[in-house]
Amino acid sequence: MTSAPDDTKSSADNWPANAPLDAWSKFAESDAEAGFIISENFRRYEQRDDVFNRAWWDEAVMSDDVVAFYAAHQRPEPRKGAGYTQWDFALLNASWSVARDYAARGMPDGRREGFLDSFDTFVPQAETRADLPPIAETTARIKQVAEFLGADLFGVTEYDERWVYAHAAEISSKTREEKENVSMDGMTNVIVLGHQMDRKLVETYPSALAAAATGREYSHEAAIVTSMASFIHGLGYRAIATTNDTALTIPYAIKAGMGEYGRNQLIITPQYGPRVRFSKIFTDLPLAHNKPIKFGAHETCSICDKCANACPPKALPKGPPREGGENRSAILGVTKWTSNAEKCFGYWTKLKADCAICMRVCPYNKDYSKWTMRLFQKLLGTGLRRWMLKLDDALGYGKRVLPLDWWN
Amino acid sequence: MTSAPDDTKSSADNWPANAPLDAWSKFAESDAEAGFIISENFRRYEQRDDVFNRAWWDEAVMSDDVVAFYAAHQRPEPRKGAGYTQWDFALLNASWSVARDYAARGMPDGRREGFLDSFDTFVPQAETRADLPPIAETTARIKQVAEFLGADLFGVTEYDERWVYAHAAEISSKTREEKENVSMDGMTNVIVLGHQMDRKLVETYPSALAAAATGREYSHEAAIVTSMASFIHGLGYRAIATTNDTALTIPYAIKAGMGEYGRNQLIITPQYGPRVRFSKIFTDLPLAHNKPIKFGAHETCSICDKCANACPPKALPKGPPREGGENRSAILGVTKWTSNAEKCFGYWTKLKADCAICMRVCPYNKDYSKWTMRLFQKLLGTGLRRWMLKLDDALGYGKRVLPLDWWN
């Protein structure tokens, strides 16, 4: 064990990318419980290595298609082909508008909230701390507030510095240089919120229309996570509201009991399958922790290649989880299914809208308000899963719905 | 008839406060249908006359309590008494945070979006107009988008210049001086969106906790109305997104078929009773219009004084609708039930949080997901209403739930 981190320094200083692995031995038990396999090759992730940032500085990703992809969000060029009309792009860009309004407001100060920087909150941290009931009741109240504010899923896990980006990326630098990340001093917990994507829109992936399902949840996330952090500030505790900025999200979501990690790079949840986005709040408010859950999704992914087979650029891996990946966007030292982010994003830029075919075709992408689908999920979690996967094919689930059908 | 307005001028110039009544004779038929009775005393409303603005310039409203009321939203002072703890104020202020973030962003430019000024939209109006299907289908699509973005109710009515404020109020002037309102040139329609308030919180009025039900809908309104206007902009049409700014809302909501006007100054909707807030979008997109609806609510209010009796400062009127009111916050020349806004707001400032006892005790404030409550509403709309009102009392509906019960 190394000595306790000096909490007067930023978390990036406390936990340099090359920290010895035993610094994190305190997580060994919960890692095992969550199925995390982490080797000595592990390095904290650099945000500038994610493919959306590499699009601005790395020639392996930059292209005319990338420029056109981003331009389409400002000035769409509708084209023939169902799903890319002016109506579709109008909904796509409208769905993003709240998230983009939040991202825009700090730009004069070099802050891109929700993408590269954590959110400012309307309510500053109160000077006095509220009286807290017993921890289970405090946690139940926080969950109730999250649901009141519109979160679809709620979980809590311990703060884990490994998933905080080694550095943030600097928006005002064209090359997205590293900059110091927000300080996590004293943080003890991470609240993870799940935001359900619209099922009917997801059925129309790939299309500009379907991408509105993503945009709407980015907007929900921005609104809900800033409100939640404002609430915790009102109680007198620290709260850092984040979406894609500041830290990876999936490891926290798994430990917070949201679901299992899938071959399609998405968390498979019992409630909505893979059709969920996540936001998170770092806090020092004392809260009870959830446990990771298992319902057979990992075993299903192990024998199911529907997403990998359906992926047009063949960006998804076959076979068992492995360490590393095919390019610098991969997380190092973690054994998992890892996509080729360059191939994935390259396909998005050709479409000029995001693709989530891997979400649409997933056998877990079902309407779980129906008991038949809940039964289907149960059986997928058993030794019958090969038969259930065949049934899924036979019944034609996961087929693309025409975007025009959504409008009419 | 006067000549057609010169649409190169602002709407405030086109329709001065003293325009002759026959300028509006074109609305005579739809006024009759909606039950609007408007006399020659009618004047377009000045936003600086609403009680929230008068709090800043009119000595009849200004007080130490007013100052403390607004301060409590920045720096709450929790106090004894269920419903006013630090937890309650924390939720109240968190619930408002999105609306306040939008209101704050334009302040350096003297704009207070959603309160005194219409909203900026993320998406600018596209230069090309989208192909529109037949008007009924266009309207159905717009409704679908409104629901996708989170609106609970949707209606459309014709643009009516009478309800646009004669002038906006100037935020950068301490006395909220009149300023020119946003231009409504070419506007033909008004889309009205309804936003359901949380039933369980409304049961705890009055309390800081309950006021979170209002705050959350302000936040929903800001997010949804800006997204809707962005969508219409994406189609290449004009769209002005508004909540409390720019124009009165209730007259449009009535004509758009949302419900009937109640003694408690609220629109009684069939879906949620009086527990709804409204936002609106002015547009030149061609849309089909809704018709006003009648389901007996006006007749019920005519013989029911539950709200007026329950109002601590006795701010609500008894007897039939009348023209005018008791102070300058009243709308002139419209026959309606009109509250004494000074008494109403005076009570809010004493509580340091808003009051909506009149919403809580309304016999239409029910959970209409239950068939028994839908039946109750049906019967309230018939000659049995006196008996139903007695039953409502006998069953104890409308009683205050303790805020602590909401938390636990």
GROMACS .gro file of C-alpha atoms in nm, chain A residues 15-396:
model
  382
   15TRP     CA    1  -0.285   0.931  -0.894
   16PRO     CA    2  -0.042   0.969  -1.178
   17ALA     CA    3  -0.103   0.747  -1.477
   18ASN     CA    4   0.184   0.525  -1.374
   19ALA     CA    5   0.085   0.476  -1.010
   20PRO     CA    6   0.181   0.129  -0.885
   21LEU     CA    7  -0.105  -0.113  -0.905
   22ASP     CA    8  -0.102  -0.184  -0.532
   23ALA     CA    9  -0.218   0.173  -0.478
   24TRP     CA   10  -0.552   0.038  -0.585
   25SER     CA   11  -0.546  -0.288  -0.395
   26LYS     CA   12  -0.821  -0.145  -0.178
   27PHE     CA   13  -1.057  -0.212  -0.468
   28ALA     CA   14  -0.953  -0.576  -0.510
   29GLU     CA   15  -1.258  -0.722  -0.344
   30SER     CA   16  -1.515  -0.502  -0.517
   31ASP     CA   17  -1.332  -0.550  -0.849
   32ALA     CA   18  -1.370  -0.926  -0.813
   33GLU     CA   19  -1.737  -0.884  -0.729
   34ALA     CA   20  -1.787  -0.667  -1.038
   35GLY     CA   21  -1.582  -0.898  -1.262
   36PHE     CA   22  -1.316  -0.634  -1.327
   37ILE     CA   23  -0.981  -0.782  -1.438
   38ILE     CA   24  -0.710  -0.515  -1.428
   39SER     CA   25  -0.345  -0.582  -1.501
   40GLU     CA   26  -0.017  -0.401  -1.440
   41ASN     CA   27  -0.062  -0.245  -1.786
   42PHE     CA   28  -0.343  -0.029  -1.654
   43ARG     CA   29  -0.315   0.344  -1.708
   44ARG     CA   30  -0.568   0.608  -1.620
   45TYR     CA   31  -0.741   0.726  -1.934
   46GLU     CA   32  -0.647   1.049  -2.106
   47GLN     CA   33  -0.959   1.228  -2.230
   48ARG     CA   34  -0.778   1.353  -2.538
   49ASP     CA   35  -0.748   0.988  -2.646
   50ASP     CA   36  -1.120   0.939  -2.685
   51VAL     CA   37  -1.217   0.932  -3.047
   52PHE     CA   38  -1.428   1.248  -3.033
   53ASN     CA   39  -1.126   1.440  -2.910
   54ARG     CA   40  -0.883   1.266  -3.140
   55ALA     CA   41  -1.100   1.392  -3.426
   56TRP     CA   42  -0.947   1.736  -3.351
   57TRP     CA   43  -0.580   1.648  -3.322
   58ASP     CA   44  -0.498   1.298  -3.445
   59GLU     CA   45  -0.447   1.250  -3.817
   60ALA     CA   46  -0.553   0.888  -3.781
   61VAL     CA   47  -0.907   1.016  -3.714
   62MET     CA   48  -0.928   1.361  -3.877
   63SER     CA   49  -1.094   1.370  -4.217
   64ASP     CA   50  -1.328   1.572  -4.437
   65ASP     CA   51  -1.605   1.339  -4.321
   66VAL     CA   52  -1.539   1.440  -3.959
   67VAL     CA   53  -1.572   1.807  -4.050
   68ALA     CA   54  -1.896   1.737  -4.237
   69PHE     CA   55  -2.028   1.529  -3.946
   70TYR     CA   56  -1.992   1.817  -3.700
   71ALA     CA   57  -2.115   2.071  -3.953
   72ALA     CA   58  -2.434   1.871  -4.002
   73HIS     CA   59  -2.521   1.950  -3.639
   74GLN     CA   60  -2.502   2.320  -3.716
   75ARG     CA   61  -2.629   2.326  -4.074
   76PRO     CA   62  -2.789   2.000  -4.171
   77GLU     CA   63  -2.792   1.905  -4.535
   78PRO     CA   64  -3.096   1.684  -4.570
   79ARG     CA   65  -3.062   1.416  -4.829
   80LYS     CA   66  -3.264   1.146  -4.991
   81GLY     CA   67  -3.306   0.830  -4.794
   82ALA     CA   68  -3.554   0.775  -4.518
   83GLY     CA   69  -3.422   0.912  -4.189
   84TYR     CA   70  -3.216   1.202  -4.323
   85THR     CA   71  -3.485   1.453  -4.426
   86GLN     CA   72  -3.511   1.807  -4.292
   87TRP     CA   73  -3.766   1.681  -4.038
   88ASP     CA   74  -3.522   1.419  -3.911
   89PHE     CA   75  -3.231   1.659  -3.874
   90ALA     CA   76  -3.463   1.916  -3.713
   91LEU     CA   77  -3.555   1.665  -3.443
   92LEU     CA   78  -3.194   1.554  -3.400
   93ASN     CA   79  -3.072   1.907  -3.340
   94ALA     CA   80  -3.371   2.004  -3.124
   95SER     CA   81  -3.315   1.701  -2.904
   96TRP     CA   82  -2.959   1.813  -2.832
   97SER     CA   83  -3.049   2.172  -2.762
   98VAL     CA   84  -3.043   2.172  -2.381
   99ALA     CA   85  -2.714   1.981  -2.367
  100ARG     CA   86  -2.566   2.220  -2.623
  101ASP     CA   87  -2.697   2.525  -2.440
  102TYR     CA   88  -2.514   2.405  -2.129
  103ALA     CA   89  -2.204   2.323  -2.332
  104ALA     CA   90  -2.209   2.667  -2.491
  105ARG     CA   91  -2.244   2.885  -2.185
  106GLY     CA   92  -1.892   2.835  -2.051
  107MET     CA   93  -1.715   2.851  -2.387
  108PRO     CA   94  -1.605   3.213  -2.338
  109ASP     CA   95  -1.419   3.086  -2.031
  110GLY     CA   96  -1.273   2.784  -2.210
  111ARG     CA   97  -1.517   2.540  -2.050
  112ARG     CA   98  -1.732   2.296  -2.246
  113GLU     CA   99  -1.962   2.163  -1.975
  114GLY     CA  100  -2.072   1.803  -2.002
  115PHE     CA  101  -1.822   1.720  -2.276
  116LEU     CA  102  -1.482   1.834  -2.151
  117ASP     CA  103  -1.562   2.005  -1.821
  118SER     CA  104  -1.790   1.932  -1.529
  119PHE     CA  105  -2.108   2.138  -1.495
  120ASP     CA  106  -2.144   2.457  -1.301
  121THR     CA  107  -2.442   2.434  -1.069
  122PHE     CA  108  -2.701   2.701  -1.005
  123VAL     CA  109  -2.693   2.645  -0.629
  124PRO     CA  110  -2.355   2.693  -0.457
  125GLN     CA  111  -2.257   2.462  -0.172
  126ALA     CA  112  -2.435   2.574   0.146
  127GLU     CA  113  -2.213   2.669   0.436
  128THR     CA  114  -2.410   2.464   0.685
  129ARG     CA  115  -2.457   2.091   0.644
  130ALA     CA  116  -2.808   1.954   0.674
  131ASP     CA  117  -2.894   1.705   0.946
  132LEU     CA  118  -2.880   1.360   0.791
  133PRO     CA  119  -3.104   1.070   0.888
  134PRO     CA  120  -2.943   0.722   0.904
  135ILE     CA  121  -2.745   0.643   0.589
  136ALA     CA  122  -3.004   0.408   0.440
  137GLU     CA  123  -3.270   0.675   0.473
  138THR     CA  124  -3.043   0.948   0.336
  139THR     CA  125  -2.976   0.726   0.035
  140ALA     CA  126  -3.347   0.654  -0.012
  141ARG     CA  127  -3.418   1.028  -0.006
  142ILE     CA  128  -3.147   1.101  -0.262
  143LYS     CA  129  -3.293   0.831  -0.484
  144GLN     CA  130  -3.638   0.981  -0.447
  145VAL     CA  131  -3.505   1.322  -0.551
  146ALA     CA  132  -3.326   1.168  -0.851
  147GLU     CA  133  -3.653   1.010  -0.963
  148PHE     CA  134  -3.845   1.332  -0.900
  149LEU     CA  135  -3.594   1.514  -1.120
  150GLY     CA  136  -3.642   1.258  -1.396
  151ALA     CA  137  -3.370   0.994  -1.360
  152ASP     CA  138  -3.481   0.648  -1.472
  153LEU     CA  139  -3.217   0.451  -1.281
  154PHE     CA  140  -3.023   0.529  -0.964
  155GLY     CA  141  -2.722   0.367  -0.800
  156VAL     CA  142  -2.430   0.455  -0.576
  157THR     CA  143  -2.076   0.325  -0.558
  158GLU     CA  144  -1.757   0.424  -0.380
  159TYR     CA  145  -1.532   0.690  -0.530
  160ASP     CA  146  -1.261   0.521  -0.738
  161GLU     CA  147  -0.982   0.743  -0.870
  162ARG     CA  148  -0.881   0.495  -1.140
  163TRP     CA  149  -1.165   0.602  -1.367
  164VAL     CA  150  -1.107   0.974  -1.337
  165TYR     CA  151  -0.927   1.097  -1.649
  166ALA     CA  152  -0.554   1.141  -1.587
  167HIS     CA  153  -0.605   1.480  -1.750
  168ALA     CA  154  -0.896   1.665  -1.898
  169ALA     CA  155  -0.873   1.795  -2.255
  170GLU     CA  156  -0.840   2.164  -2.325
  171ILE     CA  157  -1.119   2.296  -2.549
  172SER     CA  158  -0.945   2.624  -2.630
  173SER     CA  159  -0.648   2.436  -2.767
  174LYS     CA  160  -0.710   2.313  -3.120
  175THR     CA  161  -0.514   2.002  -3.041
  176ARG     CA  162  -0.704   1.931  -2.721
  177GLU     CA  163  -0.394   1.944  -2.503
  178GLU     CA  164  -0.402   1.791  -2.157
  179LYS     CA  165  -0.513   2.015  -1.875
  180GLU     CA  166  -0.553   1.953  -1.504
  181ASN     CA  167  -0.874   1.776  -1.419
  182VAL     CA  168  -1.122   1.906  -1.162
  183SER     CA  169  -1.017   1.831  -0.806
  184MET     CA  170  -1.173   1.526  -0.646
  185ASP     CA  171  -1.032   1.597  -0.301
  186GLY     CA  172  -1.241   1.441  -0.031
  187MET     CA  173  -1.486   1.270  -0.265
  188THR     CA  174  -1.614   0.943  -0.124
  189ASN     CA  175  -1.908   0.842  -0.341
  190VAL     CA  176  -2.033   0.842  -0.697
  191ILE     CA  177  -2.404   0.862  -0.773
  192VAL     CA  178  -2.485   0.711  -1.111
  193LEU     CA  179  -2.807   0.802  -1.290
  194GLY     CA  180  -2.953   0.611  -1.584
  195HIS     CA  181  -3.150   0.782  -1.860
  196GLN     CA  182  -3.367   0.566  -2.080
  197MET     CA  183  -3.344   0.620  -2.456
  198ASP     CA  184  -3.665   0.622  -2.659
  199ARG     CA  185  -3.735   0.269  -2.776
  200LYS     CA  186  -3.925   0.358  -3.092
  201LEU     CA  187  -3.651   0.590  -3.214
  202VAL     CA  188  -3.379   0.336  -3.138
  203GLU     CA  189  -3.562   0.095  -3.368
  204THR     CA  190  -3.485   0.331  -3.659
  205TYR     CA  191  -3.103   0.331  -3.614
  206PRO     CA  192  -2.909   0.425  -3.821
  207SER     CA  193  -3.072   0.758  -3.910
  208ALA     CA  194  -3.056   1.124  -3.816
  209LEU     CA  195  -3.399   1.067  -3.663
  210ALA     CA  196  -3.276   0.787  -3.436
  211ALA     CA  197  -2.989   1.004  -3.319
  212ALA     CA  198  -3.252   1.223  -3.150
  213ALA     CA  199  -3.284   0.941  -2.897
  214THR     CA  200  -2.922   1.006  -2.799
  215GLY     CA  201  -2.959   1.383  -2.811
  216ARG     CA  202  -3.264   1.387  -2.588
  217GLU     CA  203  -3.083   1.190  -2.319
  218TYR     CA  204  -2.782   1.420  -2.335
  219SER     CA  205  -3.027   1.702  -2.272
  220HIS     CA  206  -3.197   1.513  -1.991
  221GLU     CA  207  -2.859   1.433  -1.840
  222ALA     CA  208  -2.747   1.796  -1.843
  223ALA     CA  209  -3.070   1.911  -1.679
  224ILE     CA  210  -3.096   1.633  -1.423
  225VAL     CA  211  -2.734   1.603  -1.320
  226THR     CA  212  -2.698   1.979  -1.264
  227SER     CA  213  -3.021   1.980  -1.061
  228MET     CA  214  -2.905   1.683  -0.853
  229ALA     CA  215  -2.572   1.851  -0.781
  230SER     CA  216  -2.760   2.169  -0.689
  231PHE     CA  217  -2.967   1.964  -0.447
  232ILE     CA  218  -2.660   1.814  -0.278
  233HIS     CA  219  -2.502   2.159  -0.263
  234GLY     CA  220  -2.818   2.277  -0.088
  235LEU     CA  221  -2.756   2.010   0.176
  236GLY     CA  222  -2.408   2.155   0.230
  237TYR     CA  223  -2.207   1.877   0.064
  238ARG     CA  224  -1.973   1.876  -0.235
  239ALA     CA  225  -2.112   1.762  -0.568
  240ILE     CA  226  -1.946   1.751  -0.910
  241ALA     CA  227  -2.196   1.697  -1.189
  242THR     CA  228  -2.055   1.519  -1.492
  243THR     CA  229  -2.159   1.340  -1.808
  244ASN     CA  230  -1.882   1.265  -2.063
  245ASP     CA  231  -1.634   1.497  -1.895
  246THR     CA  232  -1.403   1.433  -1.600
  247ALA     CA  233  -1.415   1.052  -1.579
  248LEU     CA  234  -1.520   0.731  -1.747
  249THR     CA  235  -1.875   0.640  -1.653
  250ILE     CA  236  -1.921   0.271  -1.725
  251PRO     CA  237  -1.700   0.132  -1.445
  252TYR     CA  238  -1.896   0.331  -1.187
  253ALA     CA  239  -2.227   0.227  -1.342
  254ILE     CA  240  -2.134  -0.141  -1.321
  255LYS     CA  241  -2.026  -0.114  -0.958
  256ALA     CA  242  -2.340   0.087  -0.879
  257GLY     CA  243  -2.546  -0.211  -0.988
  258MET     CA  244  -2.686  -0.076  -1.313
  259GLY     CA  245  -2.618  -0.383  -1.521
  260GLU     CA  246  -2.353  -0.589  -1.700
  261TYR     CA  247  -2.104  -0.483  -1.966
  262GLY     CA  248  -2.190  -0.607  -2.314
  263ARG     CA  249  -2.005  -0.691  -2.629
  264ASN     CA  250  -2.167  -0.385  -2.787
  265GLN     CA  251  -1.974  -0.162  -2.540
  266LEU     CA  252  -2.297  -0.077  -2.361
  267ILE     CA  253  -2.425  -0.161  -2.016
  268ILE     CA  254  -2.708  -0.411  -2.041
  269THR     CA  255  -2.965  -0.317  -1.777
  270PRO     CA  256  -3.252  -0.539  -1.662
  271GLN     CA  257  -3.497  -0.248  -1.698
  272TYR     CA  258  -3.418  -0.120  -2.049
  273GLY     CA  259  -3.155  -0.354  -2.186
  274PRO     CA  260  -2.874  -0.157  -2.359
  275ARG     CA  261  -3.099   0.145  -2.423
  276VAL     CA  262  -2.967   0.364  -2.140
  277ARG     CA  263  -2.727   0.654  -2.105
  278PHE     CA  264  -2.557   0.740  -1.776
  279SER     CA  265  -2.454   1.051  -1.588
  280LYS     CA  266  -2.273   1.073  -1.255
  281ILE     CA  267  -2.218   1.296  -0.957
  282PHE     CA  268  -1.910   1.282  -0.737
  283THR     CA  269  -1.988   1.374  -0.379
  284ASP     CA  270  -1.877   1.357  -0.018
  285LEU     CA  271  -2.234   1.305   0.102
  286PRO     CA  272  -2.242   0.979   0.303
  287LEU     CA  273  -2.444   0.723   0.108
  288ALA     CA  274  -2.500   0.347   0.109
  289HIS     CA  275  -2.347   0.158  -0.185
  290ASN     CA  276  -2.516  -0.072  -0.433
  291LYS     CA  277  -2.364  -0.402  -0.540
  292PRO     CA  278  -2.294  -0.511  -0.899
  293ILE     CA  279  -2.569  -0.727  -1.045
  294LYS     CA  280  -2.556  -1.041  -1.260
  295PHE     CA  281  -2.849  -1.167  -1.460
  296GLY     CA  282  -2.673  -1.367  -1.728
  297ALA     CA  283  -2.606  -1.088  -1.977
  298HIS     CA  284  -2.230  -1.149  -1.983
  299GLU     CA  285  -2.288  -1.517  -2.058
  300THR     CA  286  -2.534  -1.424  -2.333
  301CYS     CA  287  -2.287  -1.182  -2.494
  302SER     CA  288  -2.024  -1.456  -2.475
  303ILE     CA  289  -2.217  -1.670  -2.722
  304CYS     CA  290  -2.403  -1.396  -2.912
  305ASP     CA  291  -2.240  -1.201  -3.194
  306LYS     CA  292  -2.552  -1.024  -3.323
  307CYS     CA  293  -2.408  -0.677  -3.262
  308ALA     CA  294  -2.064  -0.767  -3.402
  309ASN     CA  295  -2.220  -0.923  -3.710
  310ALA     CA  296  -2.458  -0.629  -3.766
  311CYS     CA  297  -2.187  -0.361  -3.733
  312PRO     CA  298  -2.125  -0.221  -4.084
  313PRO     CA  299  -1.758  -0.120  -4.024
  314LYS     CA  300  -1.692  -0.437  -3.820
  315ALA     CA  301  -1.580  -0.233  -3.523
  316LEU     CA  302  -1.697  -0.475  -3.256
  317PRO     CA  303  -1.486  -0.766  -3.129
  318LYS     CA  304  -1.567  -1.133  -3.155
  319GLY     CA  305  -1.442  -1.393  -2.911
  320PRO     CA  306  -1.387  -1.350  -2.538
  321PRO     CA  307  -1.295  -1.025  -2.360
  322ARG     CA  308  -0.928  -0.934  -2.403
  323GLU     CA  309  -0.691  -0.679  -2.264
  324GLY     CA  310  -0.600  -0.375  -2.472
  325GLY     CA  311  -0.738  -0.275  -2.809
  326GLU     CA  312  -0.659  -0.190  -3.167
  327ASN     CA  313  -0.572   0.179  -3.120
  328ARG     CA  314  -0.506   0.448  -2.860
  329SER     CA  315  -0.874   0.502  -2.781
  330ALA     CA  316  -0.880   0.171  -2.595
  331ILE     CA  317  -0.853   0.159  -2.218
  332LEU     CA  318  -0.524  -0.005  -2.127
  333GLY     CA  319  -0.489  -0.291  -1.884
  334VAL     CA  320  -0.856  -0.379  -1.853
  335THR     CA  321  -0.987  -0.713  -1.979
  336LYS     CA  322  -1.308  -0.637  -2.164
  337TRP     CA  323  -1.474  -0.640  -2.504
  338THR     CA  324  -1.319  -0.340  -2.674
  339SER     CA  325  -1.440  -0.186  -2.999
  340ASN     CA  326  -1.224  -0.028  -3.264
  341ALA     CA  327  -1.334   0.330  -3.198
  342GLU     CA  328  -1.173   0.455  -3.519
  343LYS     CA  329  -1.380   0.223  -3.733
  344CYS     CA  330  -1.695   0.299  -3.531
  345PHE     CA  331  -1.665   0.677  -3.547
  346GLY     CA  332  -1.548   0.661  -3.907
  347TYR     CA  333  -1.883   0.505  -3.994
  348TRP     CA  334  -2.072   0.776  -3.802
  349THR     CA  335  -1.900   1.046  -3.999
  350LYS     CA  336  -2.000   0.879  -4.325
  351LEU     CA  337  -2.362   0.874  -4.210
  352LYS     CA  338  -2.337   1.232  -4.077
  353ALA     CA  339  -2.531   1.112  -3.774
  354ASP     CA  340  -2.457   0.863  -3.502
  355CYS     CA  341  -2.504   0.492  -3.543
  356ALA     CA  342  -2.624   0.253  -3.275
  357ILE     CA  343  -2.716  -0.052  -3.476
  358CYS     CA  344  -2.542  -0.252  -3.201
  359MET     CA  345  -2.801  -0.121  -2.954
  360ARG     CA  346  -3.095  -0.185  -3.187
  361VAL     CA  347  -3.010  -0.548  -3.266
  362CYS     CA  348  -2.916  -0.649  -2.909
  363PRO     CA  349  -3.145  -0.932  -2.789
  364TYR     CA  350  -3.180  -0.737  -2.464
  365ASN     CA  351  -3.328  -0.436  -2.650
  366LYS     CA  352  -3.690  -0.511  -2.567
  367ASP     CA  353  -3.997  -0.341  -2.423
  368TYR     CA  354  -3.988  -0.468  -2.065
  369SER     CA  355  -4.323  -0.317  -1.981
  370LYS     CA  356  -4.454  -0.641  -2.138
  371TRP     CA  357  -4.446  -0.956  -1.925
  372THR     CA  358  -4.358  -1.167  -2.227
  373MET     CA  359  -4.040  -0.967  -2.272
  374ARG     CA  360  -3.956  -0.993  -1.903
  375LEU     CA  361  -3.993  -1.368  -1.936
  376PHE     CA  362  -3.775  -1.360  -2.247
  377GLN     CA  363  -3.502  -1.183  -2.050
  378LYS     CA  364  -3.531  -1.434  -1.765
  379LEU     CA  365  -3.485  -1.725  -2.006
  380LEU     CA  366  -3.191  -1.552  -2.178
  381GLY     CA  367  -3.029  -1.563  -1.836
  382THR     CA  368  -3.051  -1.944  -1.821
  383GLY     CA  369  -2.908  -2.247  -1.999
  384LEU     CA  370  -3.185  -2.197  -2.256
  385ARG     CA  371  -3.012  -1.890  -2.396
  386ARG     CA  372  -2.901  -2.052  -2.724
  387TRP     CA  373  -3.263  -2.138  -2.796
  388MET     CA  374  -3.379  -1.793  -2.696
  389LEU     CA  375  -3.126  -1.632  -2.931
  390LYS     CA  376  -3.259  -1.847  -3.215
  391LEU     CA  377  -3.612  -1.750  -3.121
  392ASP     CA  378  -3.507  -1.384  -3.122
  393ASP     CA  379  -3.389  -1.424  -3.482
  394ALA     CA  380  -3.694  -1.623  -3.584
  395LEU     CA  381  -3.932  -1.360  -3.447
  396GLY     CA  382  -3.747  -1.087  -3.637
   0.00000   0.00000   0.00000
